[in-house]
Amino acid sequence: AILEAIERALTGPDQPLKGRRALVTSGPTHEPIDPVRYIANRSSGKQGHAIAAALAALGAEVTLVTGPVTLPDPPGVRAMHVESARDMLAACRETLPVDVVVCAAAVADWRVADAADQKLKKGSGGDALALSLTENPDILATLSQAGEGRPGLVVGFAAETEQVVEHARAKRDRKGCDWILANDVSAATGTFGGDANTVHLITADGVESWPAQSKAEVGRGLAARIADALGPAA
Amino acid sequence: AILEAIERALTGPDQPLKGRRALVTSGPTHEPIDPVRYIANRSSGKQGHAIAAALAALGAEVTLVTGPVTLPDPPGVRAMHVESARDMLAACRETLPVDVVVCAAAVADWRVADAADQKLKKGSGGDALALSLTENPDILATLSQAGEGRPGLVVGFAAETEQVVEHARAKRDRKGCDWILANDVSAATGTFGGDANTVHLITADGVESWPAQSKAEVGRGLAARIADALGPAA
């Protein structure tokens, strides 16, 4: 009876994700052009880091795979630091199997086809230069279709500047993930780099539009929904 | 006699740049691809910020035009924050006339010819995409050839990964600046983002190779050389 009480305390309402393994990606990726230049994006990592912290607070064993950010690693989380999309995918594969993955990183869709070993010089191509880009591996789609190793719940993000919900629904179908958290990153909202976020959760059942709230609150809200969906660990 | 003593104290050996106006550029520039993506480079701004602080410590009135960095503004310096090369040039022009300019920023040589207003979508161009780049304005060359408004002393930087001194000499001739501080940024040196720097000062008289030292020491060394070259203010 005492052991049962301890068990209940450890896996009770405060630790509903005890015994669950979670993987969260966060931040931007940097795609090298040459030794000094790269392609980046404006993701700060705040939302992904907040989700990792919230999942850990509910008892999950969390691995955070993060691109270059200026944020500290959240406490209680195993952090893996990467630069490029290919490095991020490799770190994710290494972390499988997990019960849930949340792909919050703003992964570069393209990388430079032929990154240079030496710094590119002006004038080598006259006044103009074309940078050939090639598609990066799609981490969300890859993890959504991982076959027997597929996480029980795959959550993607959609950062959109227009037709936010429509684009996010299409993305959910295209990627094969279970949920999409869609947010509006048009400049007027200040989402990129800011502390607040207005999101829509898109599931098989439809769309929930959450009120504007802090990224920490969005993280706690999503972690609670994940705990509901997974139920108690076996 | 008392006024003279005060004057001497204010403009004496500790404040040899009193009455001088200095302009320093620092950090990377970010060149937009679309609302969320940009081209960046690995400059941390540490060297440029250290030079601005060292010039201010010698009594100069310093304007620091800086791209996006995670460093605080140095005390006693007027800081102007910019993103792109074009914004940086505009801020520099606004600051003229000055007695000395030190162009330490790692200005992007190219920008995207047609930055998009909406986030670029995958699949719009099949698997591949070419990004058309066009040359940015050359801030160092522009300030070196500013005619009557030309600063008395124009100092450029050269970040090279090979044949450091040869490339820097050629750059000095090509840009029309007075001095070049050349450094080796090949990955093995850890210069980009690191605290130490090995530099060569290239002037009309030849090349001085300075010992490896901290970026703060390089800043103080350069500020002292600038004070020598300018002499006391009129």
Coordinates of C-alpha atoms in Angstrom, one line a residue:
Chain A
A1 CA 0.0 0.0 0.0
I2 CA 2.9 2.3 0.8
L3 CA 4.6 1.5 -2.5
E4 CA 1.3 2.1 -4.4
A5 CA 1.0 5.5 -2.7
I6 CA 4.6 6.4 -3.7
E7 CA 3.9 5.1 -7.2
R8 CA 0.7 7.2 -7.4
A9 CA 2.6 10.3 -6.1
L10 CA 5.3 9.8 -8.7
T11 CA 3.0 9.2 -11.7
G12 CA 0.1 11.2 -10.3
P13 CA -1.5 14.4 -11.6
D14 CA 1.8 16.4 -11.2
Q15 CA 3.9 13.9 -13.2
P16 CA 1.5 12.5 -15.9
L17 CA 4.4 12.0 -18.3
K18 CA 6.6 10.0 -15.9
G19 CA 8.1 7.1 -17.8
R20 CA 7.6 8.8 -21.2
R21 CA 10.4 9.8 -23.6
A22 CA 10.0 13.0 -25.5
L23 CA 12.0 14.6 -28.3
V24 CA 11.8 18.3 -29.0
T25 CA 13.5 20.3 -31.8
S26 CA 14.0 24.0 -31.4
G27 CA 15.7 27.1 -32.8
P28 CA 16.9 27.8 -36.4
T29 CA 19.3 25.8 -38.4
H30 CA 22.4 27.4 -40.1
E31 CA 23.2 26.2 -43.5
P32 CA 26.8 27.0 -44.6
I33 CA 27.5 29.0 -47.8
D34 CA 31.3 29.0 -47.2
P35 CA 33.5 29.0 -44.1
V36 CA 32.2 32.4 -42.9
R37 CA 28.7 32.8 -44.4
Y38 CA 25.5 30.9 -43.8
I39 CA 21.7 31.0 -44.4
A40 CA 19.7 31.4 -41.2
N41 CA 16.2 32.3 -40.0
R42 CA 14.7 34.4 -37.3
S43 CA 13.7 31.6 -34.9
S44 CA 14.8 32.4 -31.4
G45 CA 14.1 28.9 -30.0
K46 CA 11.9 30.4 -27.2
Q47 CA 8.8 28.3 -28.1
G48 CA 10.7 25.0 -28.5
H49 CA 12.7 25.5 -25.4
A50 CA 9.5 26.3 -23.5
I51 CA 7.8 23.1 -24.7
A52 CA 10.9 21.0 -23.7
A53 CA 10.8 22.6 -20.2
A54 CA 7.0 22.0 -19.8
L55 CA 7.3 18.3 -20.9
A56 CA 10.1 17.8 -18.3
A57 CA 8.1 19.5 -15.6
L58 CA 5.3 16.9 -16.2
G59 CA 7.9 14.1 -15.7
A60 CA 8.9 13.2 -19.2
E61 CA 12.5 12.3 -20.1
V62 CA 13.2 15.0 -22.6
T63 CA 15.9 15.3 -25.3
L64 CA 16.1 18.8 -26.8
V65 CA 17.8 19.0 -30.2
T66 CA 18.5 22.7 -30.8
G67 CA 20.0 24.8 -33.5
P68 CA 22.2 27.9 -32.6
V69 CA 20.3 30.0 -30.1
T70 CA 21.3 32.4 -27.3
L71 CA 19.0 30.7 -24.8
P72 CA 20.4 28.6 -21.9
D73 CA 19.5 24.9 -22.0
P74 CA 16.3 24.3 -19.9
P75 CA 17.0 22.5 -16.6
G76 CA 16.2 18.8 -16.4
V77 CA 16.5 18.4 -20.2
R78 CA 19.2 16.6 -22.2
A79 CA 20.3 19.1 -24.8
M80 CA 22.0 18.3 -28.1
H81 CA 23.4 21.3 -30.0
V82 CA 23.5 21.2 -33.8
E83 CA 23.9 23.6 -36.7
S84 CA 22.5 22.3 -40.0
A85 CA 19.3 20.5 -40.8
R86 CA 21.2 17.3 -41.7
D87 CA 22.9 17.4 -38.2
M88 CA 19.5 17.9 -36.6
L89 CA 17.9 14.9 -38.4
A90 CA 20.9 12.7 -37.4
A91 CA 20.5 13.8 -33.7
C92 CA 16.8 13.0 -33.8
R93 CA 17.3 9.6 -35.3
E94 CA 19.9 8.9 -32.6
T95 CA 17.3 9.7 -30.0
L96 CA 14.5 7.4 -31.2
P97 CA 12.5 5.6 -30.0
V98 CA 10.4 8.2 -28.2
D99 CA 6.7 8.4 -27.2
V100 CA 6.2 11.9 -28.6
V101 CA 8.2 14.2 -30.8
V102 CA 7.5 18.0 -31.1
C103 CA 9.2 19.5 -34.1
A104 CA 9.4 23.2 -33.1
A105 CA 12.6 24.0 -34.9
A106 CA 12.5 26.3 -37.9
V107 CA 14.5 24.0 -40.1
A108 CA 15.9 25.5 -43.2
D109 CA 14.0 24.1 -46.2
W110 CA 17.1 24.5 -48.4
R111 CA 20.8 24.3 -48.1
V112 CA 23.5 25.5 -50.5
A113 CA 24.1 22.7 -53.1
D114 CA 27.8 23.1 -53.0
A115 CA 29.1 24.9 -49.9
A116 CA 32.6 26.3 -50.6
D117 CA 35.7 25.3 -48.6
Q118 CA 37.3 28.8 -49.1
K119 CA 35.7 32.1 -48.6
L120 CA 33.9 33.3 -51.8
K121 CA 35.5 36.3 -53.3
K122 CA 33.8 39.3 -54.9
G123 CA 34.2 39.7 -58.6
S124 CA 34.5 36.0 -59.3
G125 CA 31.2 36.1 -61.1
G126 CA 31.0 39.7 -62.2
D127 CA 28.4 41.7 -60.3
A128 CA 26.0 38.9 -59.8
L129 CA 26.1 35.4 -58.4
A130 CA 23.6 32.6 -58.2
L131 CA 23.5 30.4 -55.2
S132 CA 22.2 27.0 -56.0
L133 CA 20.0 25.6 -53.3
T134 CA 18.9 22.1 -52.8
E135 CA 16.1 20.8 -50.5
N136 CA 17.1 19.7 -47.0
P137 CA 15.8 16.4 -45.5
D138 CA 12.3 17.0 -44.1
I139 CA 12.6 16.1 -40.4
L140 CA 8.9 16.3 -39.6
A141 CA 7.9 14.1 -42.6
T142 CA 10.7 11.7 -41.9
L143 CA 9.8 11.2 -38.3
S144 CA 6.0 11.0 -39.2
Q145 CA 6.8 8.1 -41.5
A146 CA 9.4 6.2 -39.5
G147 CA 7.5 2.9 -39.8
E148 CA 7.7 0.7 -36.7
G149 CA 9.9 3.3 -34.9
R150 CA 7.3 6.0 -35.4
P151 CA 6.7 8.0 -32.3
G152 CA 3.1 7.5 -31.0
L153 CA 2.4 11.2 -31.3
V154 CA 4.2 13.5 -33.9
V155 CA 3.6 17.2 -33.5
G156 CA 4.7 19.7 -36.1
F157 CA 4.8 23.5 -36.3
A158 CA 3.7 25.7 -39.1
A159 CA 5.1 29.2 -39.2
E160 CA 3.0 31.1 -41.7
T161 CA 2.7 34.7 -42.9
E162 CA -0.7 34.3 -44.5
Q163 CA -3.7 31.9 -44.6
V164 CA -2.3 30.4 -41.4
V165 CA -4.9 27.7 -40.7
E166 CA -5.4 26.7 -44.3
H167 CA -1.6 26.3 -44.9
A168 CA -1.2 24.4 -41.7
R169 CA -4.0 21.9 -42.5
A170 CA -2.4 21.2 -45.8
K171 CA 0.9 20.8 -44.1
R172 CA -0.5 18.2 -41.6
D173 CA -1.9 16.1 -44.5
R174 CA 1.3 16.4 -46.5
K175 CA 3.7 15.5 -43.7
G176 CA 1.7 12.7 -42.2
C177 CA 2.1 14.1 -38.6
D178 CA -0.7 13.9 -36.0
W179 CA -1.0 17.5 -34.8
I180 CA 0.2 20.8 -36.1
L181 CA 0.6 23.9 -34.0
A182 CA 0.2 26.8 -36.4
N183 CA 1.3 30.3 -35.7
D184 CA 1.3 33.6 -37.5
V185 CA 4.9 34.9 -37.9
S186 CA 4.1 37.9 -40.1
A187 CA 6.2 40.8 -38.9
A188 CA 3.3 42.7 -37.3
T189 CA 2.7 39.9 -34.7
G190 CA 6.3 40.0 -33.3
T191 CA 6.2 36.3 -32.8
F192 CA 9.7 35.6 -34.0
G193 CA 12.0 36.6 -31.2
G194 CA 9.1 37.8 -29.0
D195 CA 7.6 36.3 -25.9
A196 CA 4.0 35.9 -26.9
N197 CA 2.4 33.6 -29.4
T198 CA -1.1 33.1 -31.0
V199 CA -1.5 29.5 -32.1
H200 CA -4.0 27.2 -33.6
L201 CA -3.9 23.4 -32.8
I202 CA -4.8 21.3 -35.8
T203 CA -5.7 17.7 -35.1
A204 CA -7.6 15.0 -36.9
D205 CA -10.7 16.4 -35.1
G206 CA -10.4 19.9 -36.2
V207 CA -8.9 23.3 -35.2
E208 CA -8.7 24.8 -31.8
S209 CA -7.6 28.5 -31.7
W210 CA -5.9 29.3 -28.4
P211 CA -6.0 32.8 -27.0
A212 CA -2.8 34.9 -27.3
Q213 CA -0.5 33.9 -24.4
S214 CA 3.1 33.7 -23.5
K215 CA 5.3 31.1 -25.1
A216 CA 5.7 29.5 -21.7
E217 CA 1.9 29.2 -21.4
V218 CA 1.7 27.7 -24.9
G219 CA 4.4 25.2 -23.8
R220 CA 2.4 24.2 -20.7
G221 CA -0.8 24.0 -22.7
L222 CA 0.7 21.7 -25.3
A223 CA 2.5 19.5 -22.7
A224 CA -0.9 19.0 -20.9
R225 CA -2.6 18.1 -24.1
I226 CA 0.2 15.6 -24.9
A227 CA -0.2 14.0 -21.4
D228 CA -3.9 13.6 -22.0
A229 CA -3.3 12.1 -25.4
L230 CA -0.7 9.6 -24.3
G231 CA -2.4 8.6 -21.0
P232 CA -0.4 6.9 -18.2
A233 CA 2.8 5.1 -19.2
A234 CA 2.5 1.2 -19.4
Chain B
A1 CA 48.1 78.4 -15.7
I2 CA 45.4 76.5 -14.0
L3 CA 43.3 76.4 -17.2
E4 CA 46.4 75.2 -19.1
A5 CA 46.9 72.5 -16.6
I6 CA 43.3 71.4 -16.9
E7 CA 43.6 71.5 -20.7
R8 CA 46.8 69.5 -20.5
A9 CA 45.1 66.9 -18.2
L10 CA 42.1 66.6 -20.5
T11 CA 44.1 66.4 -23.8
G12 CA 47.3 64.9 -22.3
P13 CA 48.8 61.4 -22.7
D14 CA 45.6 59.7 -21.4
Q15 CA 43.2 61.5 -23.8
P16 CA 45.2 61.9 -27.0
L17 CA 42.0 61.6 -29.1
K18 CA 40.1 64.3 -27.2
G19 CA 38.3 66.4 -29.8
R20 CA 38.5 63.7 -32.5
R21 CA 35.4 62.1 -34.1
A22 CA 35.6 58.4 -34.8
L23 CA 33.3 56.0 -36.7
V24 CA 33.5 52.2 -36.2
T25 CA 31.5 49.6 -37.9
S26 CA 31.1 46.2 -36.2
G27 CA 29.4 42.8 -36.4
P28 CA 27.8 41.0 -39.3
T29 CA 25.1 42.2 -41.6
H30 CA 21.9 40.3 -42.2
E31 CA 20.6 40.3 -45.8
P32 CA 16.9 39.2 -46.1
I33 CA 15.8 36.4 -48.3
D34 CA 12.2 36.6 -47.3
P35 CA 10.4 37.6 -44.0
V36 CA 11.9 34.8 -42.0
R37 CA 15.2 33.8 -43.7
Y38 CA 18.4 35.8 -44.2
I39 CA 22.0 35.4 -45.1
A40 CA 24.4 36.0 -42.2
N41 CA 28.1 35.5 -41.4
R42 CA 30.0 34.4 -38.3
S43 CA 31.2 37.8 -37.1
S44 CA 30.6 38.2 -33.4
G45 CA 31.4 42.0 -33.3
K46 CA 33.9 41.5 -30.5
Q47 CA 36.8 43.1 -32.4
G48 CA 34.9 46.1 -33.7
H49 CA 33.3 46.7 -30.3
A50 CA 36.7 46.5 -28.6
I51 CA 38.1 49.1 -31.0
A52 CA 35.2 51.4 -30.4
A53 CA 35.7 51.1 -26.6
A54 CA 39.4 51.7 -26.9
L55 CA 39.0 54.8 -29.1
A56 CA 36.5 56.2 -26.5
A57 CA 38.9 55.4 -23.7
L58 CA 41.5 57.6 -25.5
G59 CA 39.0 60.5 -25.5
A60 CA 37.5 60.2 -29.0
E61 CA 33.8 60.9 -29.7
V62 CA 32.8 57.5 -31.1
T63 CA 29.9 56.4 -33.2
L64 CA 29.5 52.6 -33.4
V65 CA 27.4 51.3 -36.3
T66 CA 26.7 47.7 -35.5
G67 CA 24.9 44.8 -37.2
P68 CA 23.0 42.2 -35.1
V69 CA 25.2 41.0 -32.3
T70 CA 24.6 39.7 -28.8
L71 CA 27.1 42.1 -27.2
P72 CA 26.1 45.1 -25.1
D73 CA 26.9 48.6 -26.5
P74 CA 30.3 49.6 -25.1
P75 CA 30.0 52.4 -22.5
G76 CA 30.7 56.0 -23.7
V77 CA 29.9 55.2 -27.3
R78 CA 27.0 56.3 -29.4
A79 CA 25.6 53.1 -30.9
M80 CA 23.5 52.8 -34.1
H81 CA 21.9 49.4 -34.7
V82 CA 21.4 48.2 -38.3
E83 CA 20.7 44.9 -40.1
S84 CA 21.7 45.1 -43.8
A85 CA 24.7 46.5 -45.6
R86 CA 22.6 49.2 -47.2
D87 CA 21.4 50.3 -43.8
M88 CA 24.9 50.3 -42.4
L89 CA 26.2 52.5 -45.3
A90 CA 23.3 55.0 -44.7
A91 CA 24.2 55.2 -41.0
C92 CA 27.9 55.8 -41.8
R93 CA 27.1 58.6 -44.2
E94 CA 24.9 60.2 -41.6
T95 CA 27.8 60.2 -39.2
L96 CA 30.3 61.9 -41.5
P97 CA 32.4 64.0 -41.2
V98 CA 34.8 62.1 -38.9
D99 CA 38.6 62.1 -38.4
V100 CA 39.0 58.4 -38.5
V101 CA 36.8 55.5 -39.6
V102 CA 37.5 51.8 -38.8
C103 CA 35.5 49.4 -40.9
A104 CA 35.5 46.3 -38.7
A105 CA 32.1 45.0 -39.7
A106 CA 31.9 41.8 -41.7
V107 CA 29.6 43.4 -44.3
A108 CA 27.8 40.9 -46.6
D109 CA 29.3 41.2 -50.1
W110 CA 26.0 40.1 -51.7
R111 CA 22.4 40.6 -51.0
V112 CA 19.4 38.7 -52.5
A113 CA 18.5 40.4 -55.7
D114 CA 14.7 40.2 -55.1
A115 CA 13.9 39.5 -51.5
A116 CA 10.4 38.1 -51.2
D117 CA 7.5 39.7 -49.2
Q118 CA 6.0 36.4 -48.4
K119 CA 7.7 33.3 -47.0
L120 CA 9.1 31.2 -49.8
K121 CA 7.4 27.8 -50.1
K122 CA 9.0 24.4 -50.8
G123 CA 8.1 22.8 -54.1
S124 CA 7.6 26.1 -56.0
G125 CA 10.7 25.3 -58.0
G126 CA 10.9 21.6 -57.8
D127 CA 13.7 20.2 -55.7
A128 CA 16.1 23.0 -56.5
L129 CA 16.1 26.8 -56.3
A130 CA 18.6 29.4 -57.3
L131 CA 19.0 32.5 -55.2
S132 CA 20.1 35.4 -57.4
L133 CA 22.6 37.5 -55.5
T134 CA 23.7 41.0 -56.3
E135 CA 26.7 43.0 -55.0
N136 CA 26.1 45.2 -52.0
P137 CA 27.5 48.7 -51.8
D138 CA 31.2 48.6 -50.7
I139 CA 31.2 50.6 -47.5
L140 CA 35.0 50.7 -47.1
A141 CA 35.6 51.7 -50.7
T142 CA 32.8 54.3 -50.6
L143 CA 34.3 55.9 -47.4
S144 CA 37.8 55.7 -48.8
Q145 CA 36.7 57.8 -51.9
A146 CA 34.4 60.2 -50.2
G147 CA 36.2 63.2 -51.8
E148 CA 36.2 66.3 -49.6
G149 CA 34.3 64.5 -46.9
R150 CA 36.9 61.7 -46.8
P151 CA 38.0 60.9 -43.2
G152 CA 41.7 61.7 -42.6
L153 CA 42.4 58.0 -41.8
V154 CA 40.4 55.1 -43.2
V155 CA 41.1 51.7 -41.7
G156 CA 39.7 48.5 -43.2
F157 CA 39.7 44.9 -42.1
A158 CA 40.4 41.8 -44.2
A159 CA 39.2 38.4 -43.0
E160 CA 41.0 35.8 -45.0
T161 CA 41.2 32.1 -44.9
E162 CA 44.4 31.8 -47.0
Q163 CA 47.4 34.0 -48.2
V164 CA 46.3 36.5 -45.6
V165 CA 48.9 39.3 -46.1
E166 CA 48.9 39.0 -49.9
H167 CA 45.1 39.2 -50.1
A168 CA 45.0 42.1 -47.6
R169 CA 47.7 44.1 -49.6
A170 CA 45.6 43.7 -52.7
K171 CA 42.5 44.8 -50.8
R172 CA 44.2 48.0 -49.6
D173 CA 45.1 49.0 -53.1
R174 CA 41.7 48.1 -54.5
K175 CA 39.7 49.9 -51.8
G176 CA 41.8 53.0 -51.5
C177 CA 41.9 52.9 -47.7
D178 CA 45.0 53.9 -45.7
W179 CA 45.4 50.9 -43.5
I180 CA 44.2 47.3 -43.4
L181 CA 44.2 45.1 -40.4
A182 CA 44.3 41.6 -41.7
N183 CA 43.3 38.5 -39.8
D184 CA 43.2 34.8 -40.4
V185 CA 39.7 33.5 -39.9
S186 CA 40.3 29.9 -41.1
A187 CA 38.4 27.6 -38.7
A188 CA 41.5 26.4 -37.0
T189 CA 42.3 29.8 -35.6
G190 CA 39.0 30.2 -33.8
T191 CA 39.0 34.0 -34.6
F192 CA 35.4 34.2 -35.5
G193 CA 33.5 34.3 -32.2
G194 CA 36.7 33.8 -30.2
D195 CA 38.5 36.2 -27.9
A196 CA 41.9 36.2 -29.4
N197 CA 43.2 37.5 -32.7
T198 CA 46.4 37.4 -34.7
V199 CA 46.6 40.4 -37.0
H200 CA 48.8 42.1 -39.5
L201 CA 48.7 45.9 -39.9
I202 CA 49.3 46.9 -43.6
T203 CA 50.1 50.5 -44.2
A204 CA 51.8 52.4 -47.1
D205 CA 55.0 51.7 -45.3
G206 CA 54.7 47.9 -45.2
V207 CA 53.5 45.1 -42.9
E208 CA 53.6 44.8 -39.2
S209 CA 52.7 41.4 -37.8
W210 CA 51.4 41.7 -34.2
P211 CA 51.7 38.9 -31.7
A212 CA 48.6 36.9 -30.9
Q213 CA 46.7 38.8 -28.3
S214 CA 43.2 39.4 -27.1
K215 CA 40.7 41.4 -29.2
A216 CA 40.7 44.0 -26.4
E217 CA 44.5 44.3 -26.7
V218 CA 44.3 44.6 -30.5
G219 CA 41.7 47.3 -30.0
R220 CA 44.0 49.3 -27.6
G221 CA 46.9 48.8 -29.9
L222 CA 45.0 50.1 -32.9
A223 CA 43.6 53.0 -31.0
A224 CA 47.1 54.0 -29.9
R225 CA 48.4 53.8 -33.4
I226 CA 45.5 55.9 -34.6
A227 CA 46.2 58.5 -31.9
D228 CA 49.9 58.7 -33.1
A229 CA 48.8 59.0 -36.7
L230 CA 46.3 61.8 -36.1
G231 CA 48.3 63.8 -33.6
P232 CA 46.6 66.3 -31.3
A233 CA 43.3 67.8 -32.5
A234 CA 43.5 71.4 -33.8

